[in-house]
Tab-separated table of C-alpha atoms in Angstrom:
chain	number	residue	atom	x	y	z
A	22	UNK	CA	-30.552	15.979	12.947
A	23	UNK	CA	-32.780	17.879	15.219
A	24	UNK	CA	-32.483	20.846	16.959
A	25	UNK	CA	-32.766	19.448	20.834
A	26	UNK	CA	-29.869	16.918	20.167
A	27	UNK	CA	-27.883	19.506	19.064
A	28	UNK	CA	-28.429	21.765	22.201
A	29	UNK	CA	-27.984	18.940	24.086
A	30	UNK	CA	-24.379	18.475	23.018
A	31	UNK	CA	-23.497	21.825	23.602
A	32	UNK	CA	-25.499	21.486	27.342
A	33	UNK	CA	-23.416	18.596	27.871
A	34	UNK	CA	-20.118	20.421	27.378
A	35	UNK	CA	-21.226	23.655	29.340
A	36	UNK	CA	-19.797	24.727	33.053
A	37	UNK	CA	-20.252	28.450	33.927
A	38	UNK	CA	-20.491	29.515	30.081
A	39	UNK	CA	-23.664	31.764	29.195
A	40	UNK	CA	-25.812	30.394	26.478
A	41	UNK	CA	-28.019	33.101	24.990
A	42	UNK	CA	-31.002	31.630	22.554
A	43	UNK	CA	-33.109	32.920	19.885
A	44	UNK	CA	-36.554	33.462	20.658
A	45	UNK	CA	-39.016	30.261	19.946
A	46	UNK	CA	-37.656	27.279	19.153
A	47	UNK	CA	-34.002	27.428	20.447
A	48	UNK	CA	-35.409	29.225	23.765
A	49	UNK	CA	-37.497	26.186	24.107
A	50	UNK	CA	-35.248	23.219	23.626
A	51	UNK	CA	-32.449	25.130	26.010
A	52	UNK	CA	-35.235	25.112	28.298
A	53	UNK	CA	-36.096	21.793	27.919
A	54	UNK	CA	-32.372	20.835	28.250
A	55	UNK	CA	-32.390	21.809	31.678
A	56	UNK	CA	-32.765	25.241	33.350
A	57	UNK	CA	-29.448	27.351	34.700
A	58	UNK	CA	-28.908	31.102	35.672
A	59	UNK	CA	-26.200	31.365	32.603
A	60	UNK	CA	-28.897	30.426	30.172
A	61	UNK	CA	-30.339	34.083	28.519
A	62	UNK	CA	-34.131	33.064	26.952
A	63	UNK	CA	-35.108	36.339	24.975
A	64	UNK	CA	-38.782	36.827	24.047
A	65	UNK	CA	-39.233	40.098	21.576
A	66	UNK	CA	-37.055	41.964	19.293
A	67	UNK	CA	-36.427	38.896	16.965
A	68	UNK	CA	-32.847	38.709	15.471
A	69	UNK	CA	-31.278	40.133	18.575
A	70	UNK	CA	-29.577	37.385	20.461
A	71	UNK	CA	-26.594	37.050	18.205
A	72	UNK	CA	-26.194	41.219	18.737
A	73	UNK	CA	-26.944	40.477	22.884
A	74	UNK	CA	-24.563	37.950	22.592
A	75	UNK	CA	-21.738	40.035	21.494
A	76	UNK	CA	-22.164	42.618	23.705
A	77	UNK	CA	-21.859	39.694	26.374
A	78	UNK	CA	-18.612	38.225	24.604
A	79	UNK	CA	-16.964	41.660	24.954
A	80	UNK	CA	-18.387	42.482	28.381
A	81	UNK	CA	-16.826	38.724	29.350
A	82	UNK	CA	-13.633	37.962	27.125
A	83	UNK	CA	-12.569	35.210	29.282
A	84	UNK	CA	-15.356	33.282	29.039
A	85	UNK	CA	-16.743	31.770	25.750
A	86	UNK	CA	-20.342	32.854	25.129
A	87	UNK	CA	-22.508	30.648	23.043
A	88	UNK	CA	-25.544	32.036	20.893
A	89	UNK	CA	-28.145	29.572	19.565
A	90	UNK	CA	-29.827	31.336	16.701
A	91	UNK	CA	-32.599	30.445	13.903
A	92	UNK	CA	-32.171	31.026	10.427
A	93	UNK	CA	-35.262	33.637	10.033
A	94	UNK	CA	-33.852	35.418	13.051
A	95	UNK	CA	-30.631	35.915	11.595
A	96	UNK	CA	-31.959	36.829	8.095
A	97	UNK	CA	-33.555	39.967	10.056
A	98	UNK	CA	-30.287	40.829	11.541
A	99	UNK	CA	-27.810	39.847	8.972
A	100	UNK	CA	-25.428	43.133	9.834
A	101	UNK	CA	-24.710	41.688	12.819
A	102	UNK	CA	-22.730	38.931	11.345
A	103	UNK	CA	-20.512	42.179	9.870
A	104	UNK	CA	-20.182	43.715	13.321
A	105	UNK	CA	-18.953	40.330	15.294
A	106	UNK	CA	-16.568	40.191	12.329
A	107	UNK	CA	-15.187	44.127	12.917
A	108	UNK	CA	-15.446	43.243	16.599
A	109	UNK	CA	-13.795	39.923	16.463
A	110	UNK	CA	-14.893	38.575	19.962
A	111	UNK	CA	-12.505	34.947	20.103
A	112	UNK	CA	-14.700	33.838	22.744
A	113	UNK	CA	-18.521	33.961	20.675
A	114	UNK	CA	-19.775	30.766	19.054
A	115	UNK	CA	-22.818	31.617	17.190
A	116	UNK	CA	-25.223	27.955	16.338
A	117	UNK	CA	-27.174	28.972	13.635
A	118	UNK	CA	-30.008	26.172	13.653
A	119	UNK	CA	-31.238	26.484	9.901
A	120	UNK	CA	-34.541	24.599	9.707
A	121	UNK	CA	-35.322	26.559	6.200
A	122	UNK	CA	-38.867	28.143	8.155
A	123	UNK	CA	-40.423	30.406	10.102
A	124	UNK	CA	-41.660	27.550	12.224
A	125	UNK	CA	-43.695	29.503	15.297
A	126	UNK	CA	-45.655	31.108	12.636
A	127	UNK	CA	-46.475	28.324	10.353
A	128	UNK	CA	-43.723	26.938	8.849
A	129	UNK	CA	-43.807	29.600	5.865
A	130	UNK	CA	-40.086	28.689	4.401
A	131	UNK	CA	-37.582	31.511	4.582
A	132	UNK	CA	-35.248	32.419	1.939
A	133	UNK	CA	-32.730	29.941	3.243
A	134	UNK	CA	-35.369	27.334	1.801
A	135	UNK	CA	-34.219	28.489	-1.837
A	136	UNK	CA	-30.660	28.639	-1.393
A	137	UNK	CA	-29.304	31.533	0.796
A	138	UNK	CA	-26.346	30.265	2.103
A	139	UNK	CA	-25.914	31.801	6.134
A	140	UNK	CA	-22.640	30.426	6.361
A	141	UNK	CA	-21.667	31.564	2.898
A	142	UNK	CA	-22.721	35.309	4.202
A	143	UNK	CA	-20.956	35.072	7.676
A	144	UNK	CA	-17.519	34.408	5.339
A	145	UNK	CA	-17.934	37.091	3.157
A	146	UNK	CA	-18.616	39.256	6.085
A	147	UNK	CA	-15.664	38.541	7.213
A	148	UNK	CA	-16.239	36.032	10.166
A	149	UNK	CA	-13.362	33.090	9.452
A	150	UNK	CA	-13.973	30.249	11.215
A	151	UNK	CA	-17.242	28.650	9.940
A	152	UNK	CA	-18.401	25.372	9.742
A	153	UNK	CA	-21.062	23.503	8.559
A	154	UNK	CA	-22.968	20.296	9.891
A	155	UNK	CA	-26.027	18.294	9.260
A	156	UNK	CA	-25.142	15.213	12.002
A	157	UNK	CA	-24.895	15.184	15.028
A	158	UNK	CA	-21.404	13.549	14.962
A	159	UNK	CA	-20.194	16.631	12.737
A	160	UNK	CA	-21.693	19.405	14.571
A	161	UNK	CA	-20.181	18.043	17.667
A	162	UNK	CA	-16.864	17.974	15.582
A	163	UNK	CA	-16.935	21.921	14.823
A	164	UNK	CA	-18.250	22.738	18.428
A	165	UNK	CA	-15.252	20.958	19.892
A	166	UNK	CA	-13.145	22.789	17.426
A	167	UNK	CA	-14.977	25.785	18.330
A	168	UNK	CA	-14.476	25.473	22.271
A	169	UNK	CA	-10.621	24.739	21.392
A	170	UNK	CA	-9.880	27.136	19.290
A	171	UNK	CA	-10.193	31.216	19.462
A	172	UNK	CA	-12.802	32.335	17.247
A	173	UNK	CA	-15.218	34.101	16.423
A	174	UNK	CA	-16.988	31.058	15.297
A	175	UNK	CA	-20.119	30.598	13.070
A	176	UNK	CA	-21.586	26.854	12.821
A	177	UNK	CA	-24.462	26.449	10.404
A	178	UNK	CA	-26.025	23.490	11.493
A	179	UNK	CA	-29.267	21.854	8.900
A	180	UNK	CA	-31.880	20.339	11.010
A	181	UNK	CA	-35.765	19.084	10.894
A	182	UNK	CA	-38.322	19.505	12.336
A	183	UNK	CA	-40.524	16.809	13.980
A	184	UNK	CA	-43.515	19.020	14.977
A	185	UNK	CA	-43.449	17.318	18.375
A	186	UNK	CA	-44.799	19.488	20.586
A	187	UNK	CA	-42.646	21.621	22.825
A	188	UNK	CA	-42.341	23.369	26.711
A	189	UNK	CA	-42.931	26.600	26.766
A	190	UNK	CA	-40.604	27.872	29.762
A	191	UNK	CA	-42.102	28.802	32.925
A	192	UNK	CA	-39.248	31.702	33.326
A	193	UNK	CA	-40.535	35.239	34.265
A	194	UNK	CA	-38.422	37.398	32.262
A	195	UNK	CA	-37.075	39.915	34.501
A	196	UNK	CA	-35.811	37.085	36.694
A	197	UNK	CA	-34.191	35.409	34.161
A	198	UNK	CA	-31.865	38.946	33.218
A	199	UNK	CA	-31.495	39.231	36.852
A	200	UNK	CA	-30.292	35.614	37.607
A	201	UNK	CA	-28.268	35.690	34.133
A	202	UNK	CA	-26.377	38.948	35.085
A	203	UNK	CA	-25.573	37.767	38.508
A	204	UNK	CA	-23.370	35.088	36.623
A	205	UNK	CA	-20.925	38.086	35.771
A	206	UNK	CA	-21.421	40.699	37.995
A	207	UNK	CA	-22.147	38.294	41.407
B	18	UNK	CA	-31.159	95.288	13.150
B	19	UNK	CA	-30.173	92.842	16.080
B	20	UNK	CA	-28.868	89.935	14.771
B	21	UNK	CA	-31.171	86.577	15.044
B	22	UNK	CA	-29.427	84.113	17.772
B	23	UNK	CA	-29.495	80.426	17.832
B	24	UNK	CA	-32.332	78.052	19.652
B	25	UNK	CA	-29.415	75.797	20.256
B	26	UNK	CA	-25.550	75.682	20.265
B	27	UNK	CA	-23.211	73.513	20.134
B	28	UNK	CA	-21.583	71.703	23.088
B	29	UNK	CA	-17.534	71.144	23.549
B	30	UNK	CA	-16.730	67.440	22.722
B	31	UNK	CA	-14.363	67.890	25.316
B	32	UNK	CA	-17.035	69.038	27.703
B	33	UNK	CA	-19.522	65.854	27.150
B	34	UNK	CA	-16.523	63.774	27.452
B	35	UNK	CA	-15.796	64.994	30.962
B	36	UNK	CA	-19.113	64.196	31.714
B	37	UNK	CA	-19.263	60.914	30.298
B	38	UNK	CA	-15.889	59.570	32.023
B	39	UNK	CA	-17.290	60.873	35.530
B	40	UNK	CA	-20.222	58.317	34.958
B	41	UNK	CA	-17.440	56.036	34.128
B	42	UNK	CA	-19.654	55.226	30.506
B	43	UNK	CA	-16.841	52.217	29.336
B	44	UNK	CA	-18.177	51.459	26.013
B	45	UNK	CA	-20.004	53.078	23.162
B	46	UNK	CA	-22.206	51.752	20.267
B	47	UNK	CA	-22.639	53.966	17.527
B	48	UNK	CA	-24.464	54.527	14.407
B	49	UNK	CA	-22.755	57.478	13.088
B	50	UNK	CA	-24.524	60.846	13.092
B	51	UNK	CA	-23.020	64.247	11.781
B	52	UNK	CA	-24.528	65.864	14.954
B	53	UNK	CA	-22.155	64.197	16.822
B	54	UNK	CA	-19.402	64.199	14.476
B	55	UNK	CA	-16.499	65.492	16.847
B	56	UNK	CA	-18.111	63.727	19.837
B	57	UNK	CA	-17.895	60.259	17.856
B	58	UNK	CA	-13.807	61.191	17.159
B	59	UNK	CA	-13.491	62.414	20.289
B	60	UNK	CA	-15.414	58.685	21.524
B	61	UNK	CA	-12.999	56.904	19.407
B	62	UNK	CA	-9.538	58.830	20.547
B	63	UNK	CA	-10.749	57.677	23.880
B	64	UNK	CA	-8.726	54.793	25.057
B	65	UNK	CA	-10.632	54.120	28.111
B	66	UNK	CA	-13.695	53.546	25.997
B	67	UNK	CA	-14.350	50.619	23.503
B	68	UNK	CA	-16.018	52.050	20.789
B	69	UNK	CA	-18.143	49.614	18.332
B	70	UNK	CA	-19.913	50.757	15.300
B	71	UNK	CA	-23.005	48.708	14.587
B	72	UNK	CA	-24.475	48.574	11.338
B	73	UNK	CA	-28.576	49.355	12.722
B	74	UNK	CA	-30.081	50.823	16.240
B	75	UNK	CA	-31.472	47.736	16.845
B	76	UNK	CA	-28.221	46.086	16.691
B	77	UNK	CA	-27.267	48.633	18.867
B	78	UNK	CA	-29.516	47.949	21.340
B	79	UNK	CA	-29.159	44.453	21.585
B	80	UNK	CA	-25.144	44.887	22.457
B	81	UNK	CA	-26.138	47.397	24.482
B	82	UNK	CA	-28.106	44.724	26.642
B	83	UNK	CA	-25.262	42.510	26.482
B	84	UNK	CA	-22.833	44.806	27.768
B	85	UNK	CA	-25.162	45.191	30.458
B	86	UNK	CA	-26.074	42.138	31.487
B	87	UNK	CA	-22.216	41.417	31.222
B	88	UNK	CA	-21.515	43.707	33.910
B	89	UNK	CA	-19.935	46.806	31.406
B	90	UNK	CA	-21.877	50.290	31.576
B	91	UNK	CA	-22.488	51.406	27.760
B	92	UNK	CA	-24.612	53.919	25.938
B	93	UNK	CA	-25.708	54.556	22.154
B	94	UNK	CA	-24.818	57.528	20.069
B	95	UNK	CA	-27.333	57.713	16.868
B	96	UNK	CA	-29.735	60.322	15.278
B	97	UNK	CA	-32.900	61.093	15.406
B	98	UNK	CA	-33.923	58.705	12.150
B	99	UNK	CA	-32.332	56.066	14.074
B	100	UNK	CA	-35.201	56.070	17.046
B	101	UNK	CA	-38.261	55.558	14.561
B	102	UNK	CA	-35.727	52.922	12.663
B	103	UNK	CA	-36.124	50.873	16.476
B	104	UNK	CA	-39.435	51.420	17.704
B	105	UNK	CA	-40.263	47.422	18.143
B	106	UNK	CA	-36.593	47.119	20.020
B	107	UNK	CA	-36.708	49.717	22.540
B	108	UNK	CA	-40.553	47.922	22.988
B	109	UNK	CA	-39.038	44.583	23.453
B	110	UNK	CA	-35.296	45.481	25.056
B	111	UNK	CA	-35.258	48.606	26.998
B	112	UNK	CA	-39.090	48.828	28.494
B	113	UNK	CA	-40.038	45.296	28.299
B	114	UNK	CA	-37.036	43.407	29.805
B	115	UNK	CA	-35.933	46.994	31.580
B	116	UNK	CA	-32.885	46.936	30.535
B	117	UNK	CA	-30.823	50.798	31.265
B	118	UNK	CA	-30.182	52.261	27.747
B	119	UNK	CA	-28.754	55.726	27.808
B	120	UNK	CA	-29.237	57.059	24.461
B	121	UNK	CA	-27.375	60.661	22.493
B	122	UNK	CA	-29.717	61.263	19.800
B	123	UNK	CA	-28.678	63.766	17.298
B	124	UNK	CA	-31.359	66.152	15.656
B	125	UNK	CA	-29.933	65.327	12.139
B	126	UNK	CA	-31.563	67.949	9.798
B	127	UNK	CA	-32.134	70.742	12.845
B	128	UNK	CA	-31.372	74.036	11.760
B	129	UNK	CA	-29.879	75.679	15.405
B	130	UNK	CA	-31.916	78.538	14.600
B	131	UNK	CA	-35.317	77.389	14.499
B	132	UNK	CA	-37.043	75.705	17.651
B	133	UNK	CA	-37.719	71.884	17.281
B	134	UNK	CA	-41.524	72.343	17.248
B	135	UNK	CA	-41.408	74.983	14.257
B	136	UNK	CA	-38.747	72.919	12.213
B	137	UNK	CA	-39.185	72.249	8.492
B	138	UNK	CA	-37.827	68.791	9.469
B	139	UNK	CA	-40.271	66.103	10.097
B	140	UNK	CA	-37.647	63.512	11.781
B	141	UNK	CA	-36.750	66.947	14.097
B	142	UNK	CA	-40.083	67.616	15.097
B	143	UNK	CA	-41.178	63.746	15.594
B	144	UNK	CA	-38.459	62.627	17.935
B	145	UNK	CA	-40.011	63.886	21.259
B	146	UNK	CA	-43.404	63.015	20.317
B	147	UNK	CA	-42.657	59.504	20.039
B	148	UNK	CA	-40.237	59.181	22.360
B	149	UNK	CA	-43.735	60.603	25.068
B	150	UNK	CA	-45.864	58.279	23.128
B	151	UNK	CA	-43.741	55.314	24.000
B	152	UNK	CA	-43.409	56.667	27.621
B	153	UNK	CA	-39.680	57.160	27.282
B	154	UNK	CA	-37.598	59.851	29.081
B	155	UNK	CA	-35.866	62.354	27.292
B	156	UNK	CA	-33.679	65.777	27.809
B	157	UNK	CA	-32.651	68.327	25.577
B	158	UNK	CA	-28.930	69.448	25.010
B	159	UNK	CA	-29.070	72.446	23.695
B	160	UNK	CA	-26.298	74.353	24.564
B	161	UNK	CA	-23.416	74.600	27.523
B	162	UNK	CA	-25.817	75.534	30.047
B	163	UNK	CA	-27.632	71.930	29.597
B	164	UNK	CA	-24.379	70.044	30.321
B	165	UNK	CA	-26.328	68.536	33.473
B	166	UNK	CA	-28.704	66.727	31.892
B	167	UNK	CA	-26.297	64.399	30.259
B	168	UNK	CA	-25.992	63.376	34.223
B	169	UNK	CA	-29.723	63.555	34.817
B	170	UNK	CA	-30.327	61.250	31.540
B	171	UNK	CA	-27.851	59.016	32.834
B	172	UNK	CA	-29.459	58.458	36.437
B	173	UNK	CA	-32.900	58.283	34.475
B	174	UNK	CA	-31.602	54.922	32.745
B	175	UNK	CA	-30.739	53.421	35.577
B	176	UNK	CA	-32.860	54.253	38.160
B	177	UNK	CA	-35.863	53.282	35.825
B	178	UNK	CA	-34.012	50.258	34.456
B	179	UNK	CA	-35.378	51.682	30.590
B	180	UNK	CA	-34.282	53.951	27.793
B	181	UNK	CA	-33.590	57.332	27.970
B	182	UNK	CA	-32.693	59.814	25.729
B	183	UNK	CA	-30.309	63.146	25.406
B	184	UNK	CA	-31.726	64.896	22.220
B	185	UNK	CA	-28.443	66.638	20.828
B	186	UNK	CA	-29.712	69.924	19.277
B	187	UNK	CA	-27.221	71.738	17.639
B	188	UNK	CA	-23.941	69.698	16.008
B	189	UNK	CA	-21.193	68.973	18.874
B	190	UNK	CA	-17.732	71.608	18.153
């Protein structure tokens, strides 16, 4: 599967809930699934959005908080997987998209490309509820179950990459964390 | 012979925590720091404040944001290692998408009786140096009579929408 069906399954199931994506690819295909103020595109500091996004799950327990997330990102931020777990947010879903590269720069294959397992590493850090998926018919499974259920939740979802080109989003930082905080604060 | 007093001495937990509840600071991330030792248990007795223990500063940061944007008013206790350990996140978090970050930075390795500048202690001396170099505020608590600046910091943060830092000289009592 790719990467911009599976953001466009979550999209599809999304009212008010923020969505807060990885820099590159998953900023660009939540873009491309349509613009909205609870959508949280982050540009530097690589690794960070599942860390942003738990701040946001505890700062909003009542609402679940999605974080789309790359495998090299997370690779750079792997104790964060241990802190979600100590923290235990039941409202954080964290879509790891594992396309086995450092695509933006390349395509130079990360270490997921010769075997390290993410969701393997979120268990034994103690996060419980993980799934895996490599369809789109199962990832929508575990993302149902994930919306359902109280988590925290870690789905590892395997996808390709087409090398289709992709829209950059015309979003001015600043106004993005403006418009994205209004959606809590009002 | 006069006996040699201290550059800097150490602050009442109980005194910063005053402070910190009449900014109404609701949750802390912390990498620990044995500057701060009785401030951190102090932080953690606290049941008005959540208190989360991340595993790096740039971790830190980045819940730190989150709480932010979430509508939650944090800070970051860590030491002085901890701001070189975070250089490219306070870049990309804090000064490039202005986000307040109110920071208590302890001078791990500062012996009370020596100023910064003169300390044996590279990581002591460095911390302000960087901290100008990347254009981020800072204030010195060095002792009771500084108790304001916790305050000032604060204001800094937010008024700037960026990091700013309390350098903790001397370990908290």
């Amino acid at each position: 599967m790719q990467r911009r069906e599976g953001i466009a399954a979550l999209v599809r199931r999304l009212d008010n809930e923020p969505v807060i994506a990885n820099l590159g690819p998953a900023t660009f295909d939540l873009y491309a699934a349509g613009d909205r103020d609870a959508n949280l595109y982050t540009w530097g500091a690589m690794g960070l959005a599942s860390s942003i996004a738990l701040g946001v799950a505890l700062a909003a327990p009542d609402r679940k908080v999605f974080v789309t997330d790359g495998d090299g990102s997370l690779l750079m931020n792997l104790g964060s997987l241990a802190t979600i777990a100590r923290q235990a947010p039941e409202n954080l879903v964290h879509i790891v998209w594992d396309n086995r590269m450092w695509y933006e720069t390349g395509g130079q294959p990360t270490h997921t490309s010769t075997g390290t397992d993410l969701g393997g590493i979120a268990l034994a850090a103690g996060i419980r509820n993980v799934a895996r998926a490599a369809t789109v018919e199962a990832f929508e499974e575990a993302l149902d179950q994930a919306i359902r259920e109280p988590g925290p939740w870690f789905i590892h979802v395997d996808v390709e990459e087409t090398g289709e080109p992709r829209q950059r989003p015309k979003v001015i930082v600043e106004e993005n964390l403006v418009k994205f905080r209004r959606t809590f604060t009002g | 012979m006069t006996e040699a007093k201290p550059v800097a001495v150490g602050v009442e937990a109980s005194v910063i925590m005053a402070e910190l509840r009449s900014l109404g600071i609701d949750h802390v991330i912390c990498i620990p720091d044995s500057y701060q030792k009785t401030l951190i248990a102090a932080l953690q007795d606290d049941p008005s404040i959540r208190f989360i223990t991340a595993c790096t500063e740039d971790e830190a940061m980045g819940i730190n944001a989150g709480l932010y944007m979430g509508g939650k008013n944090p800070m970051l206790v860590i030491q002085n290692n901890g701001i070189f350990a975070s250089i490219n996140t306070i870049k990309a978090i804090p000064l490039d998408a202005r986000i307040p970050t109110f920071i208590f930075v302890g001078q791990f390795q500062r012996d009370p009786m020596v100023a910064v500048e003169e300390s044996r202690s590279r990581a002591v001396r460095m911390v302000e140096p960087t901290l100008d170099t990347w254009g981020v505020p800072h204030w010195r608590l060095e002792g009771p009579d500084d108790i304001g600046n916790i305050r000032a910091a604060y204001e800094k943060a937010h008024e700037t929408m960026g990091p700013v830092a309390l350098i903790v000289g001397a370990p908290t009592l």
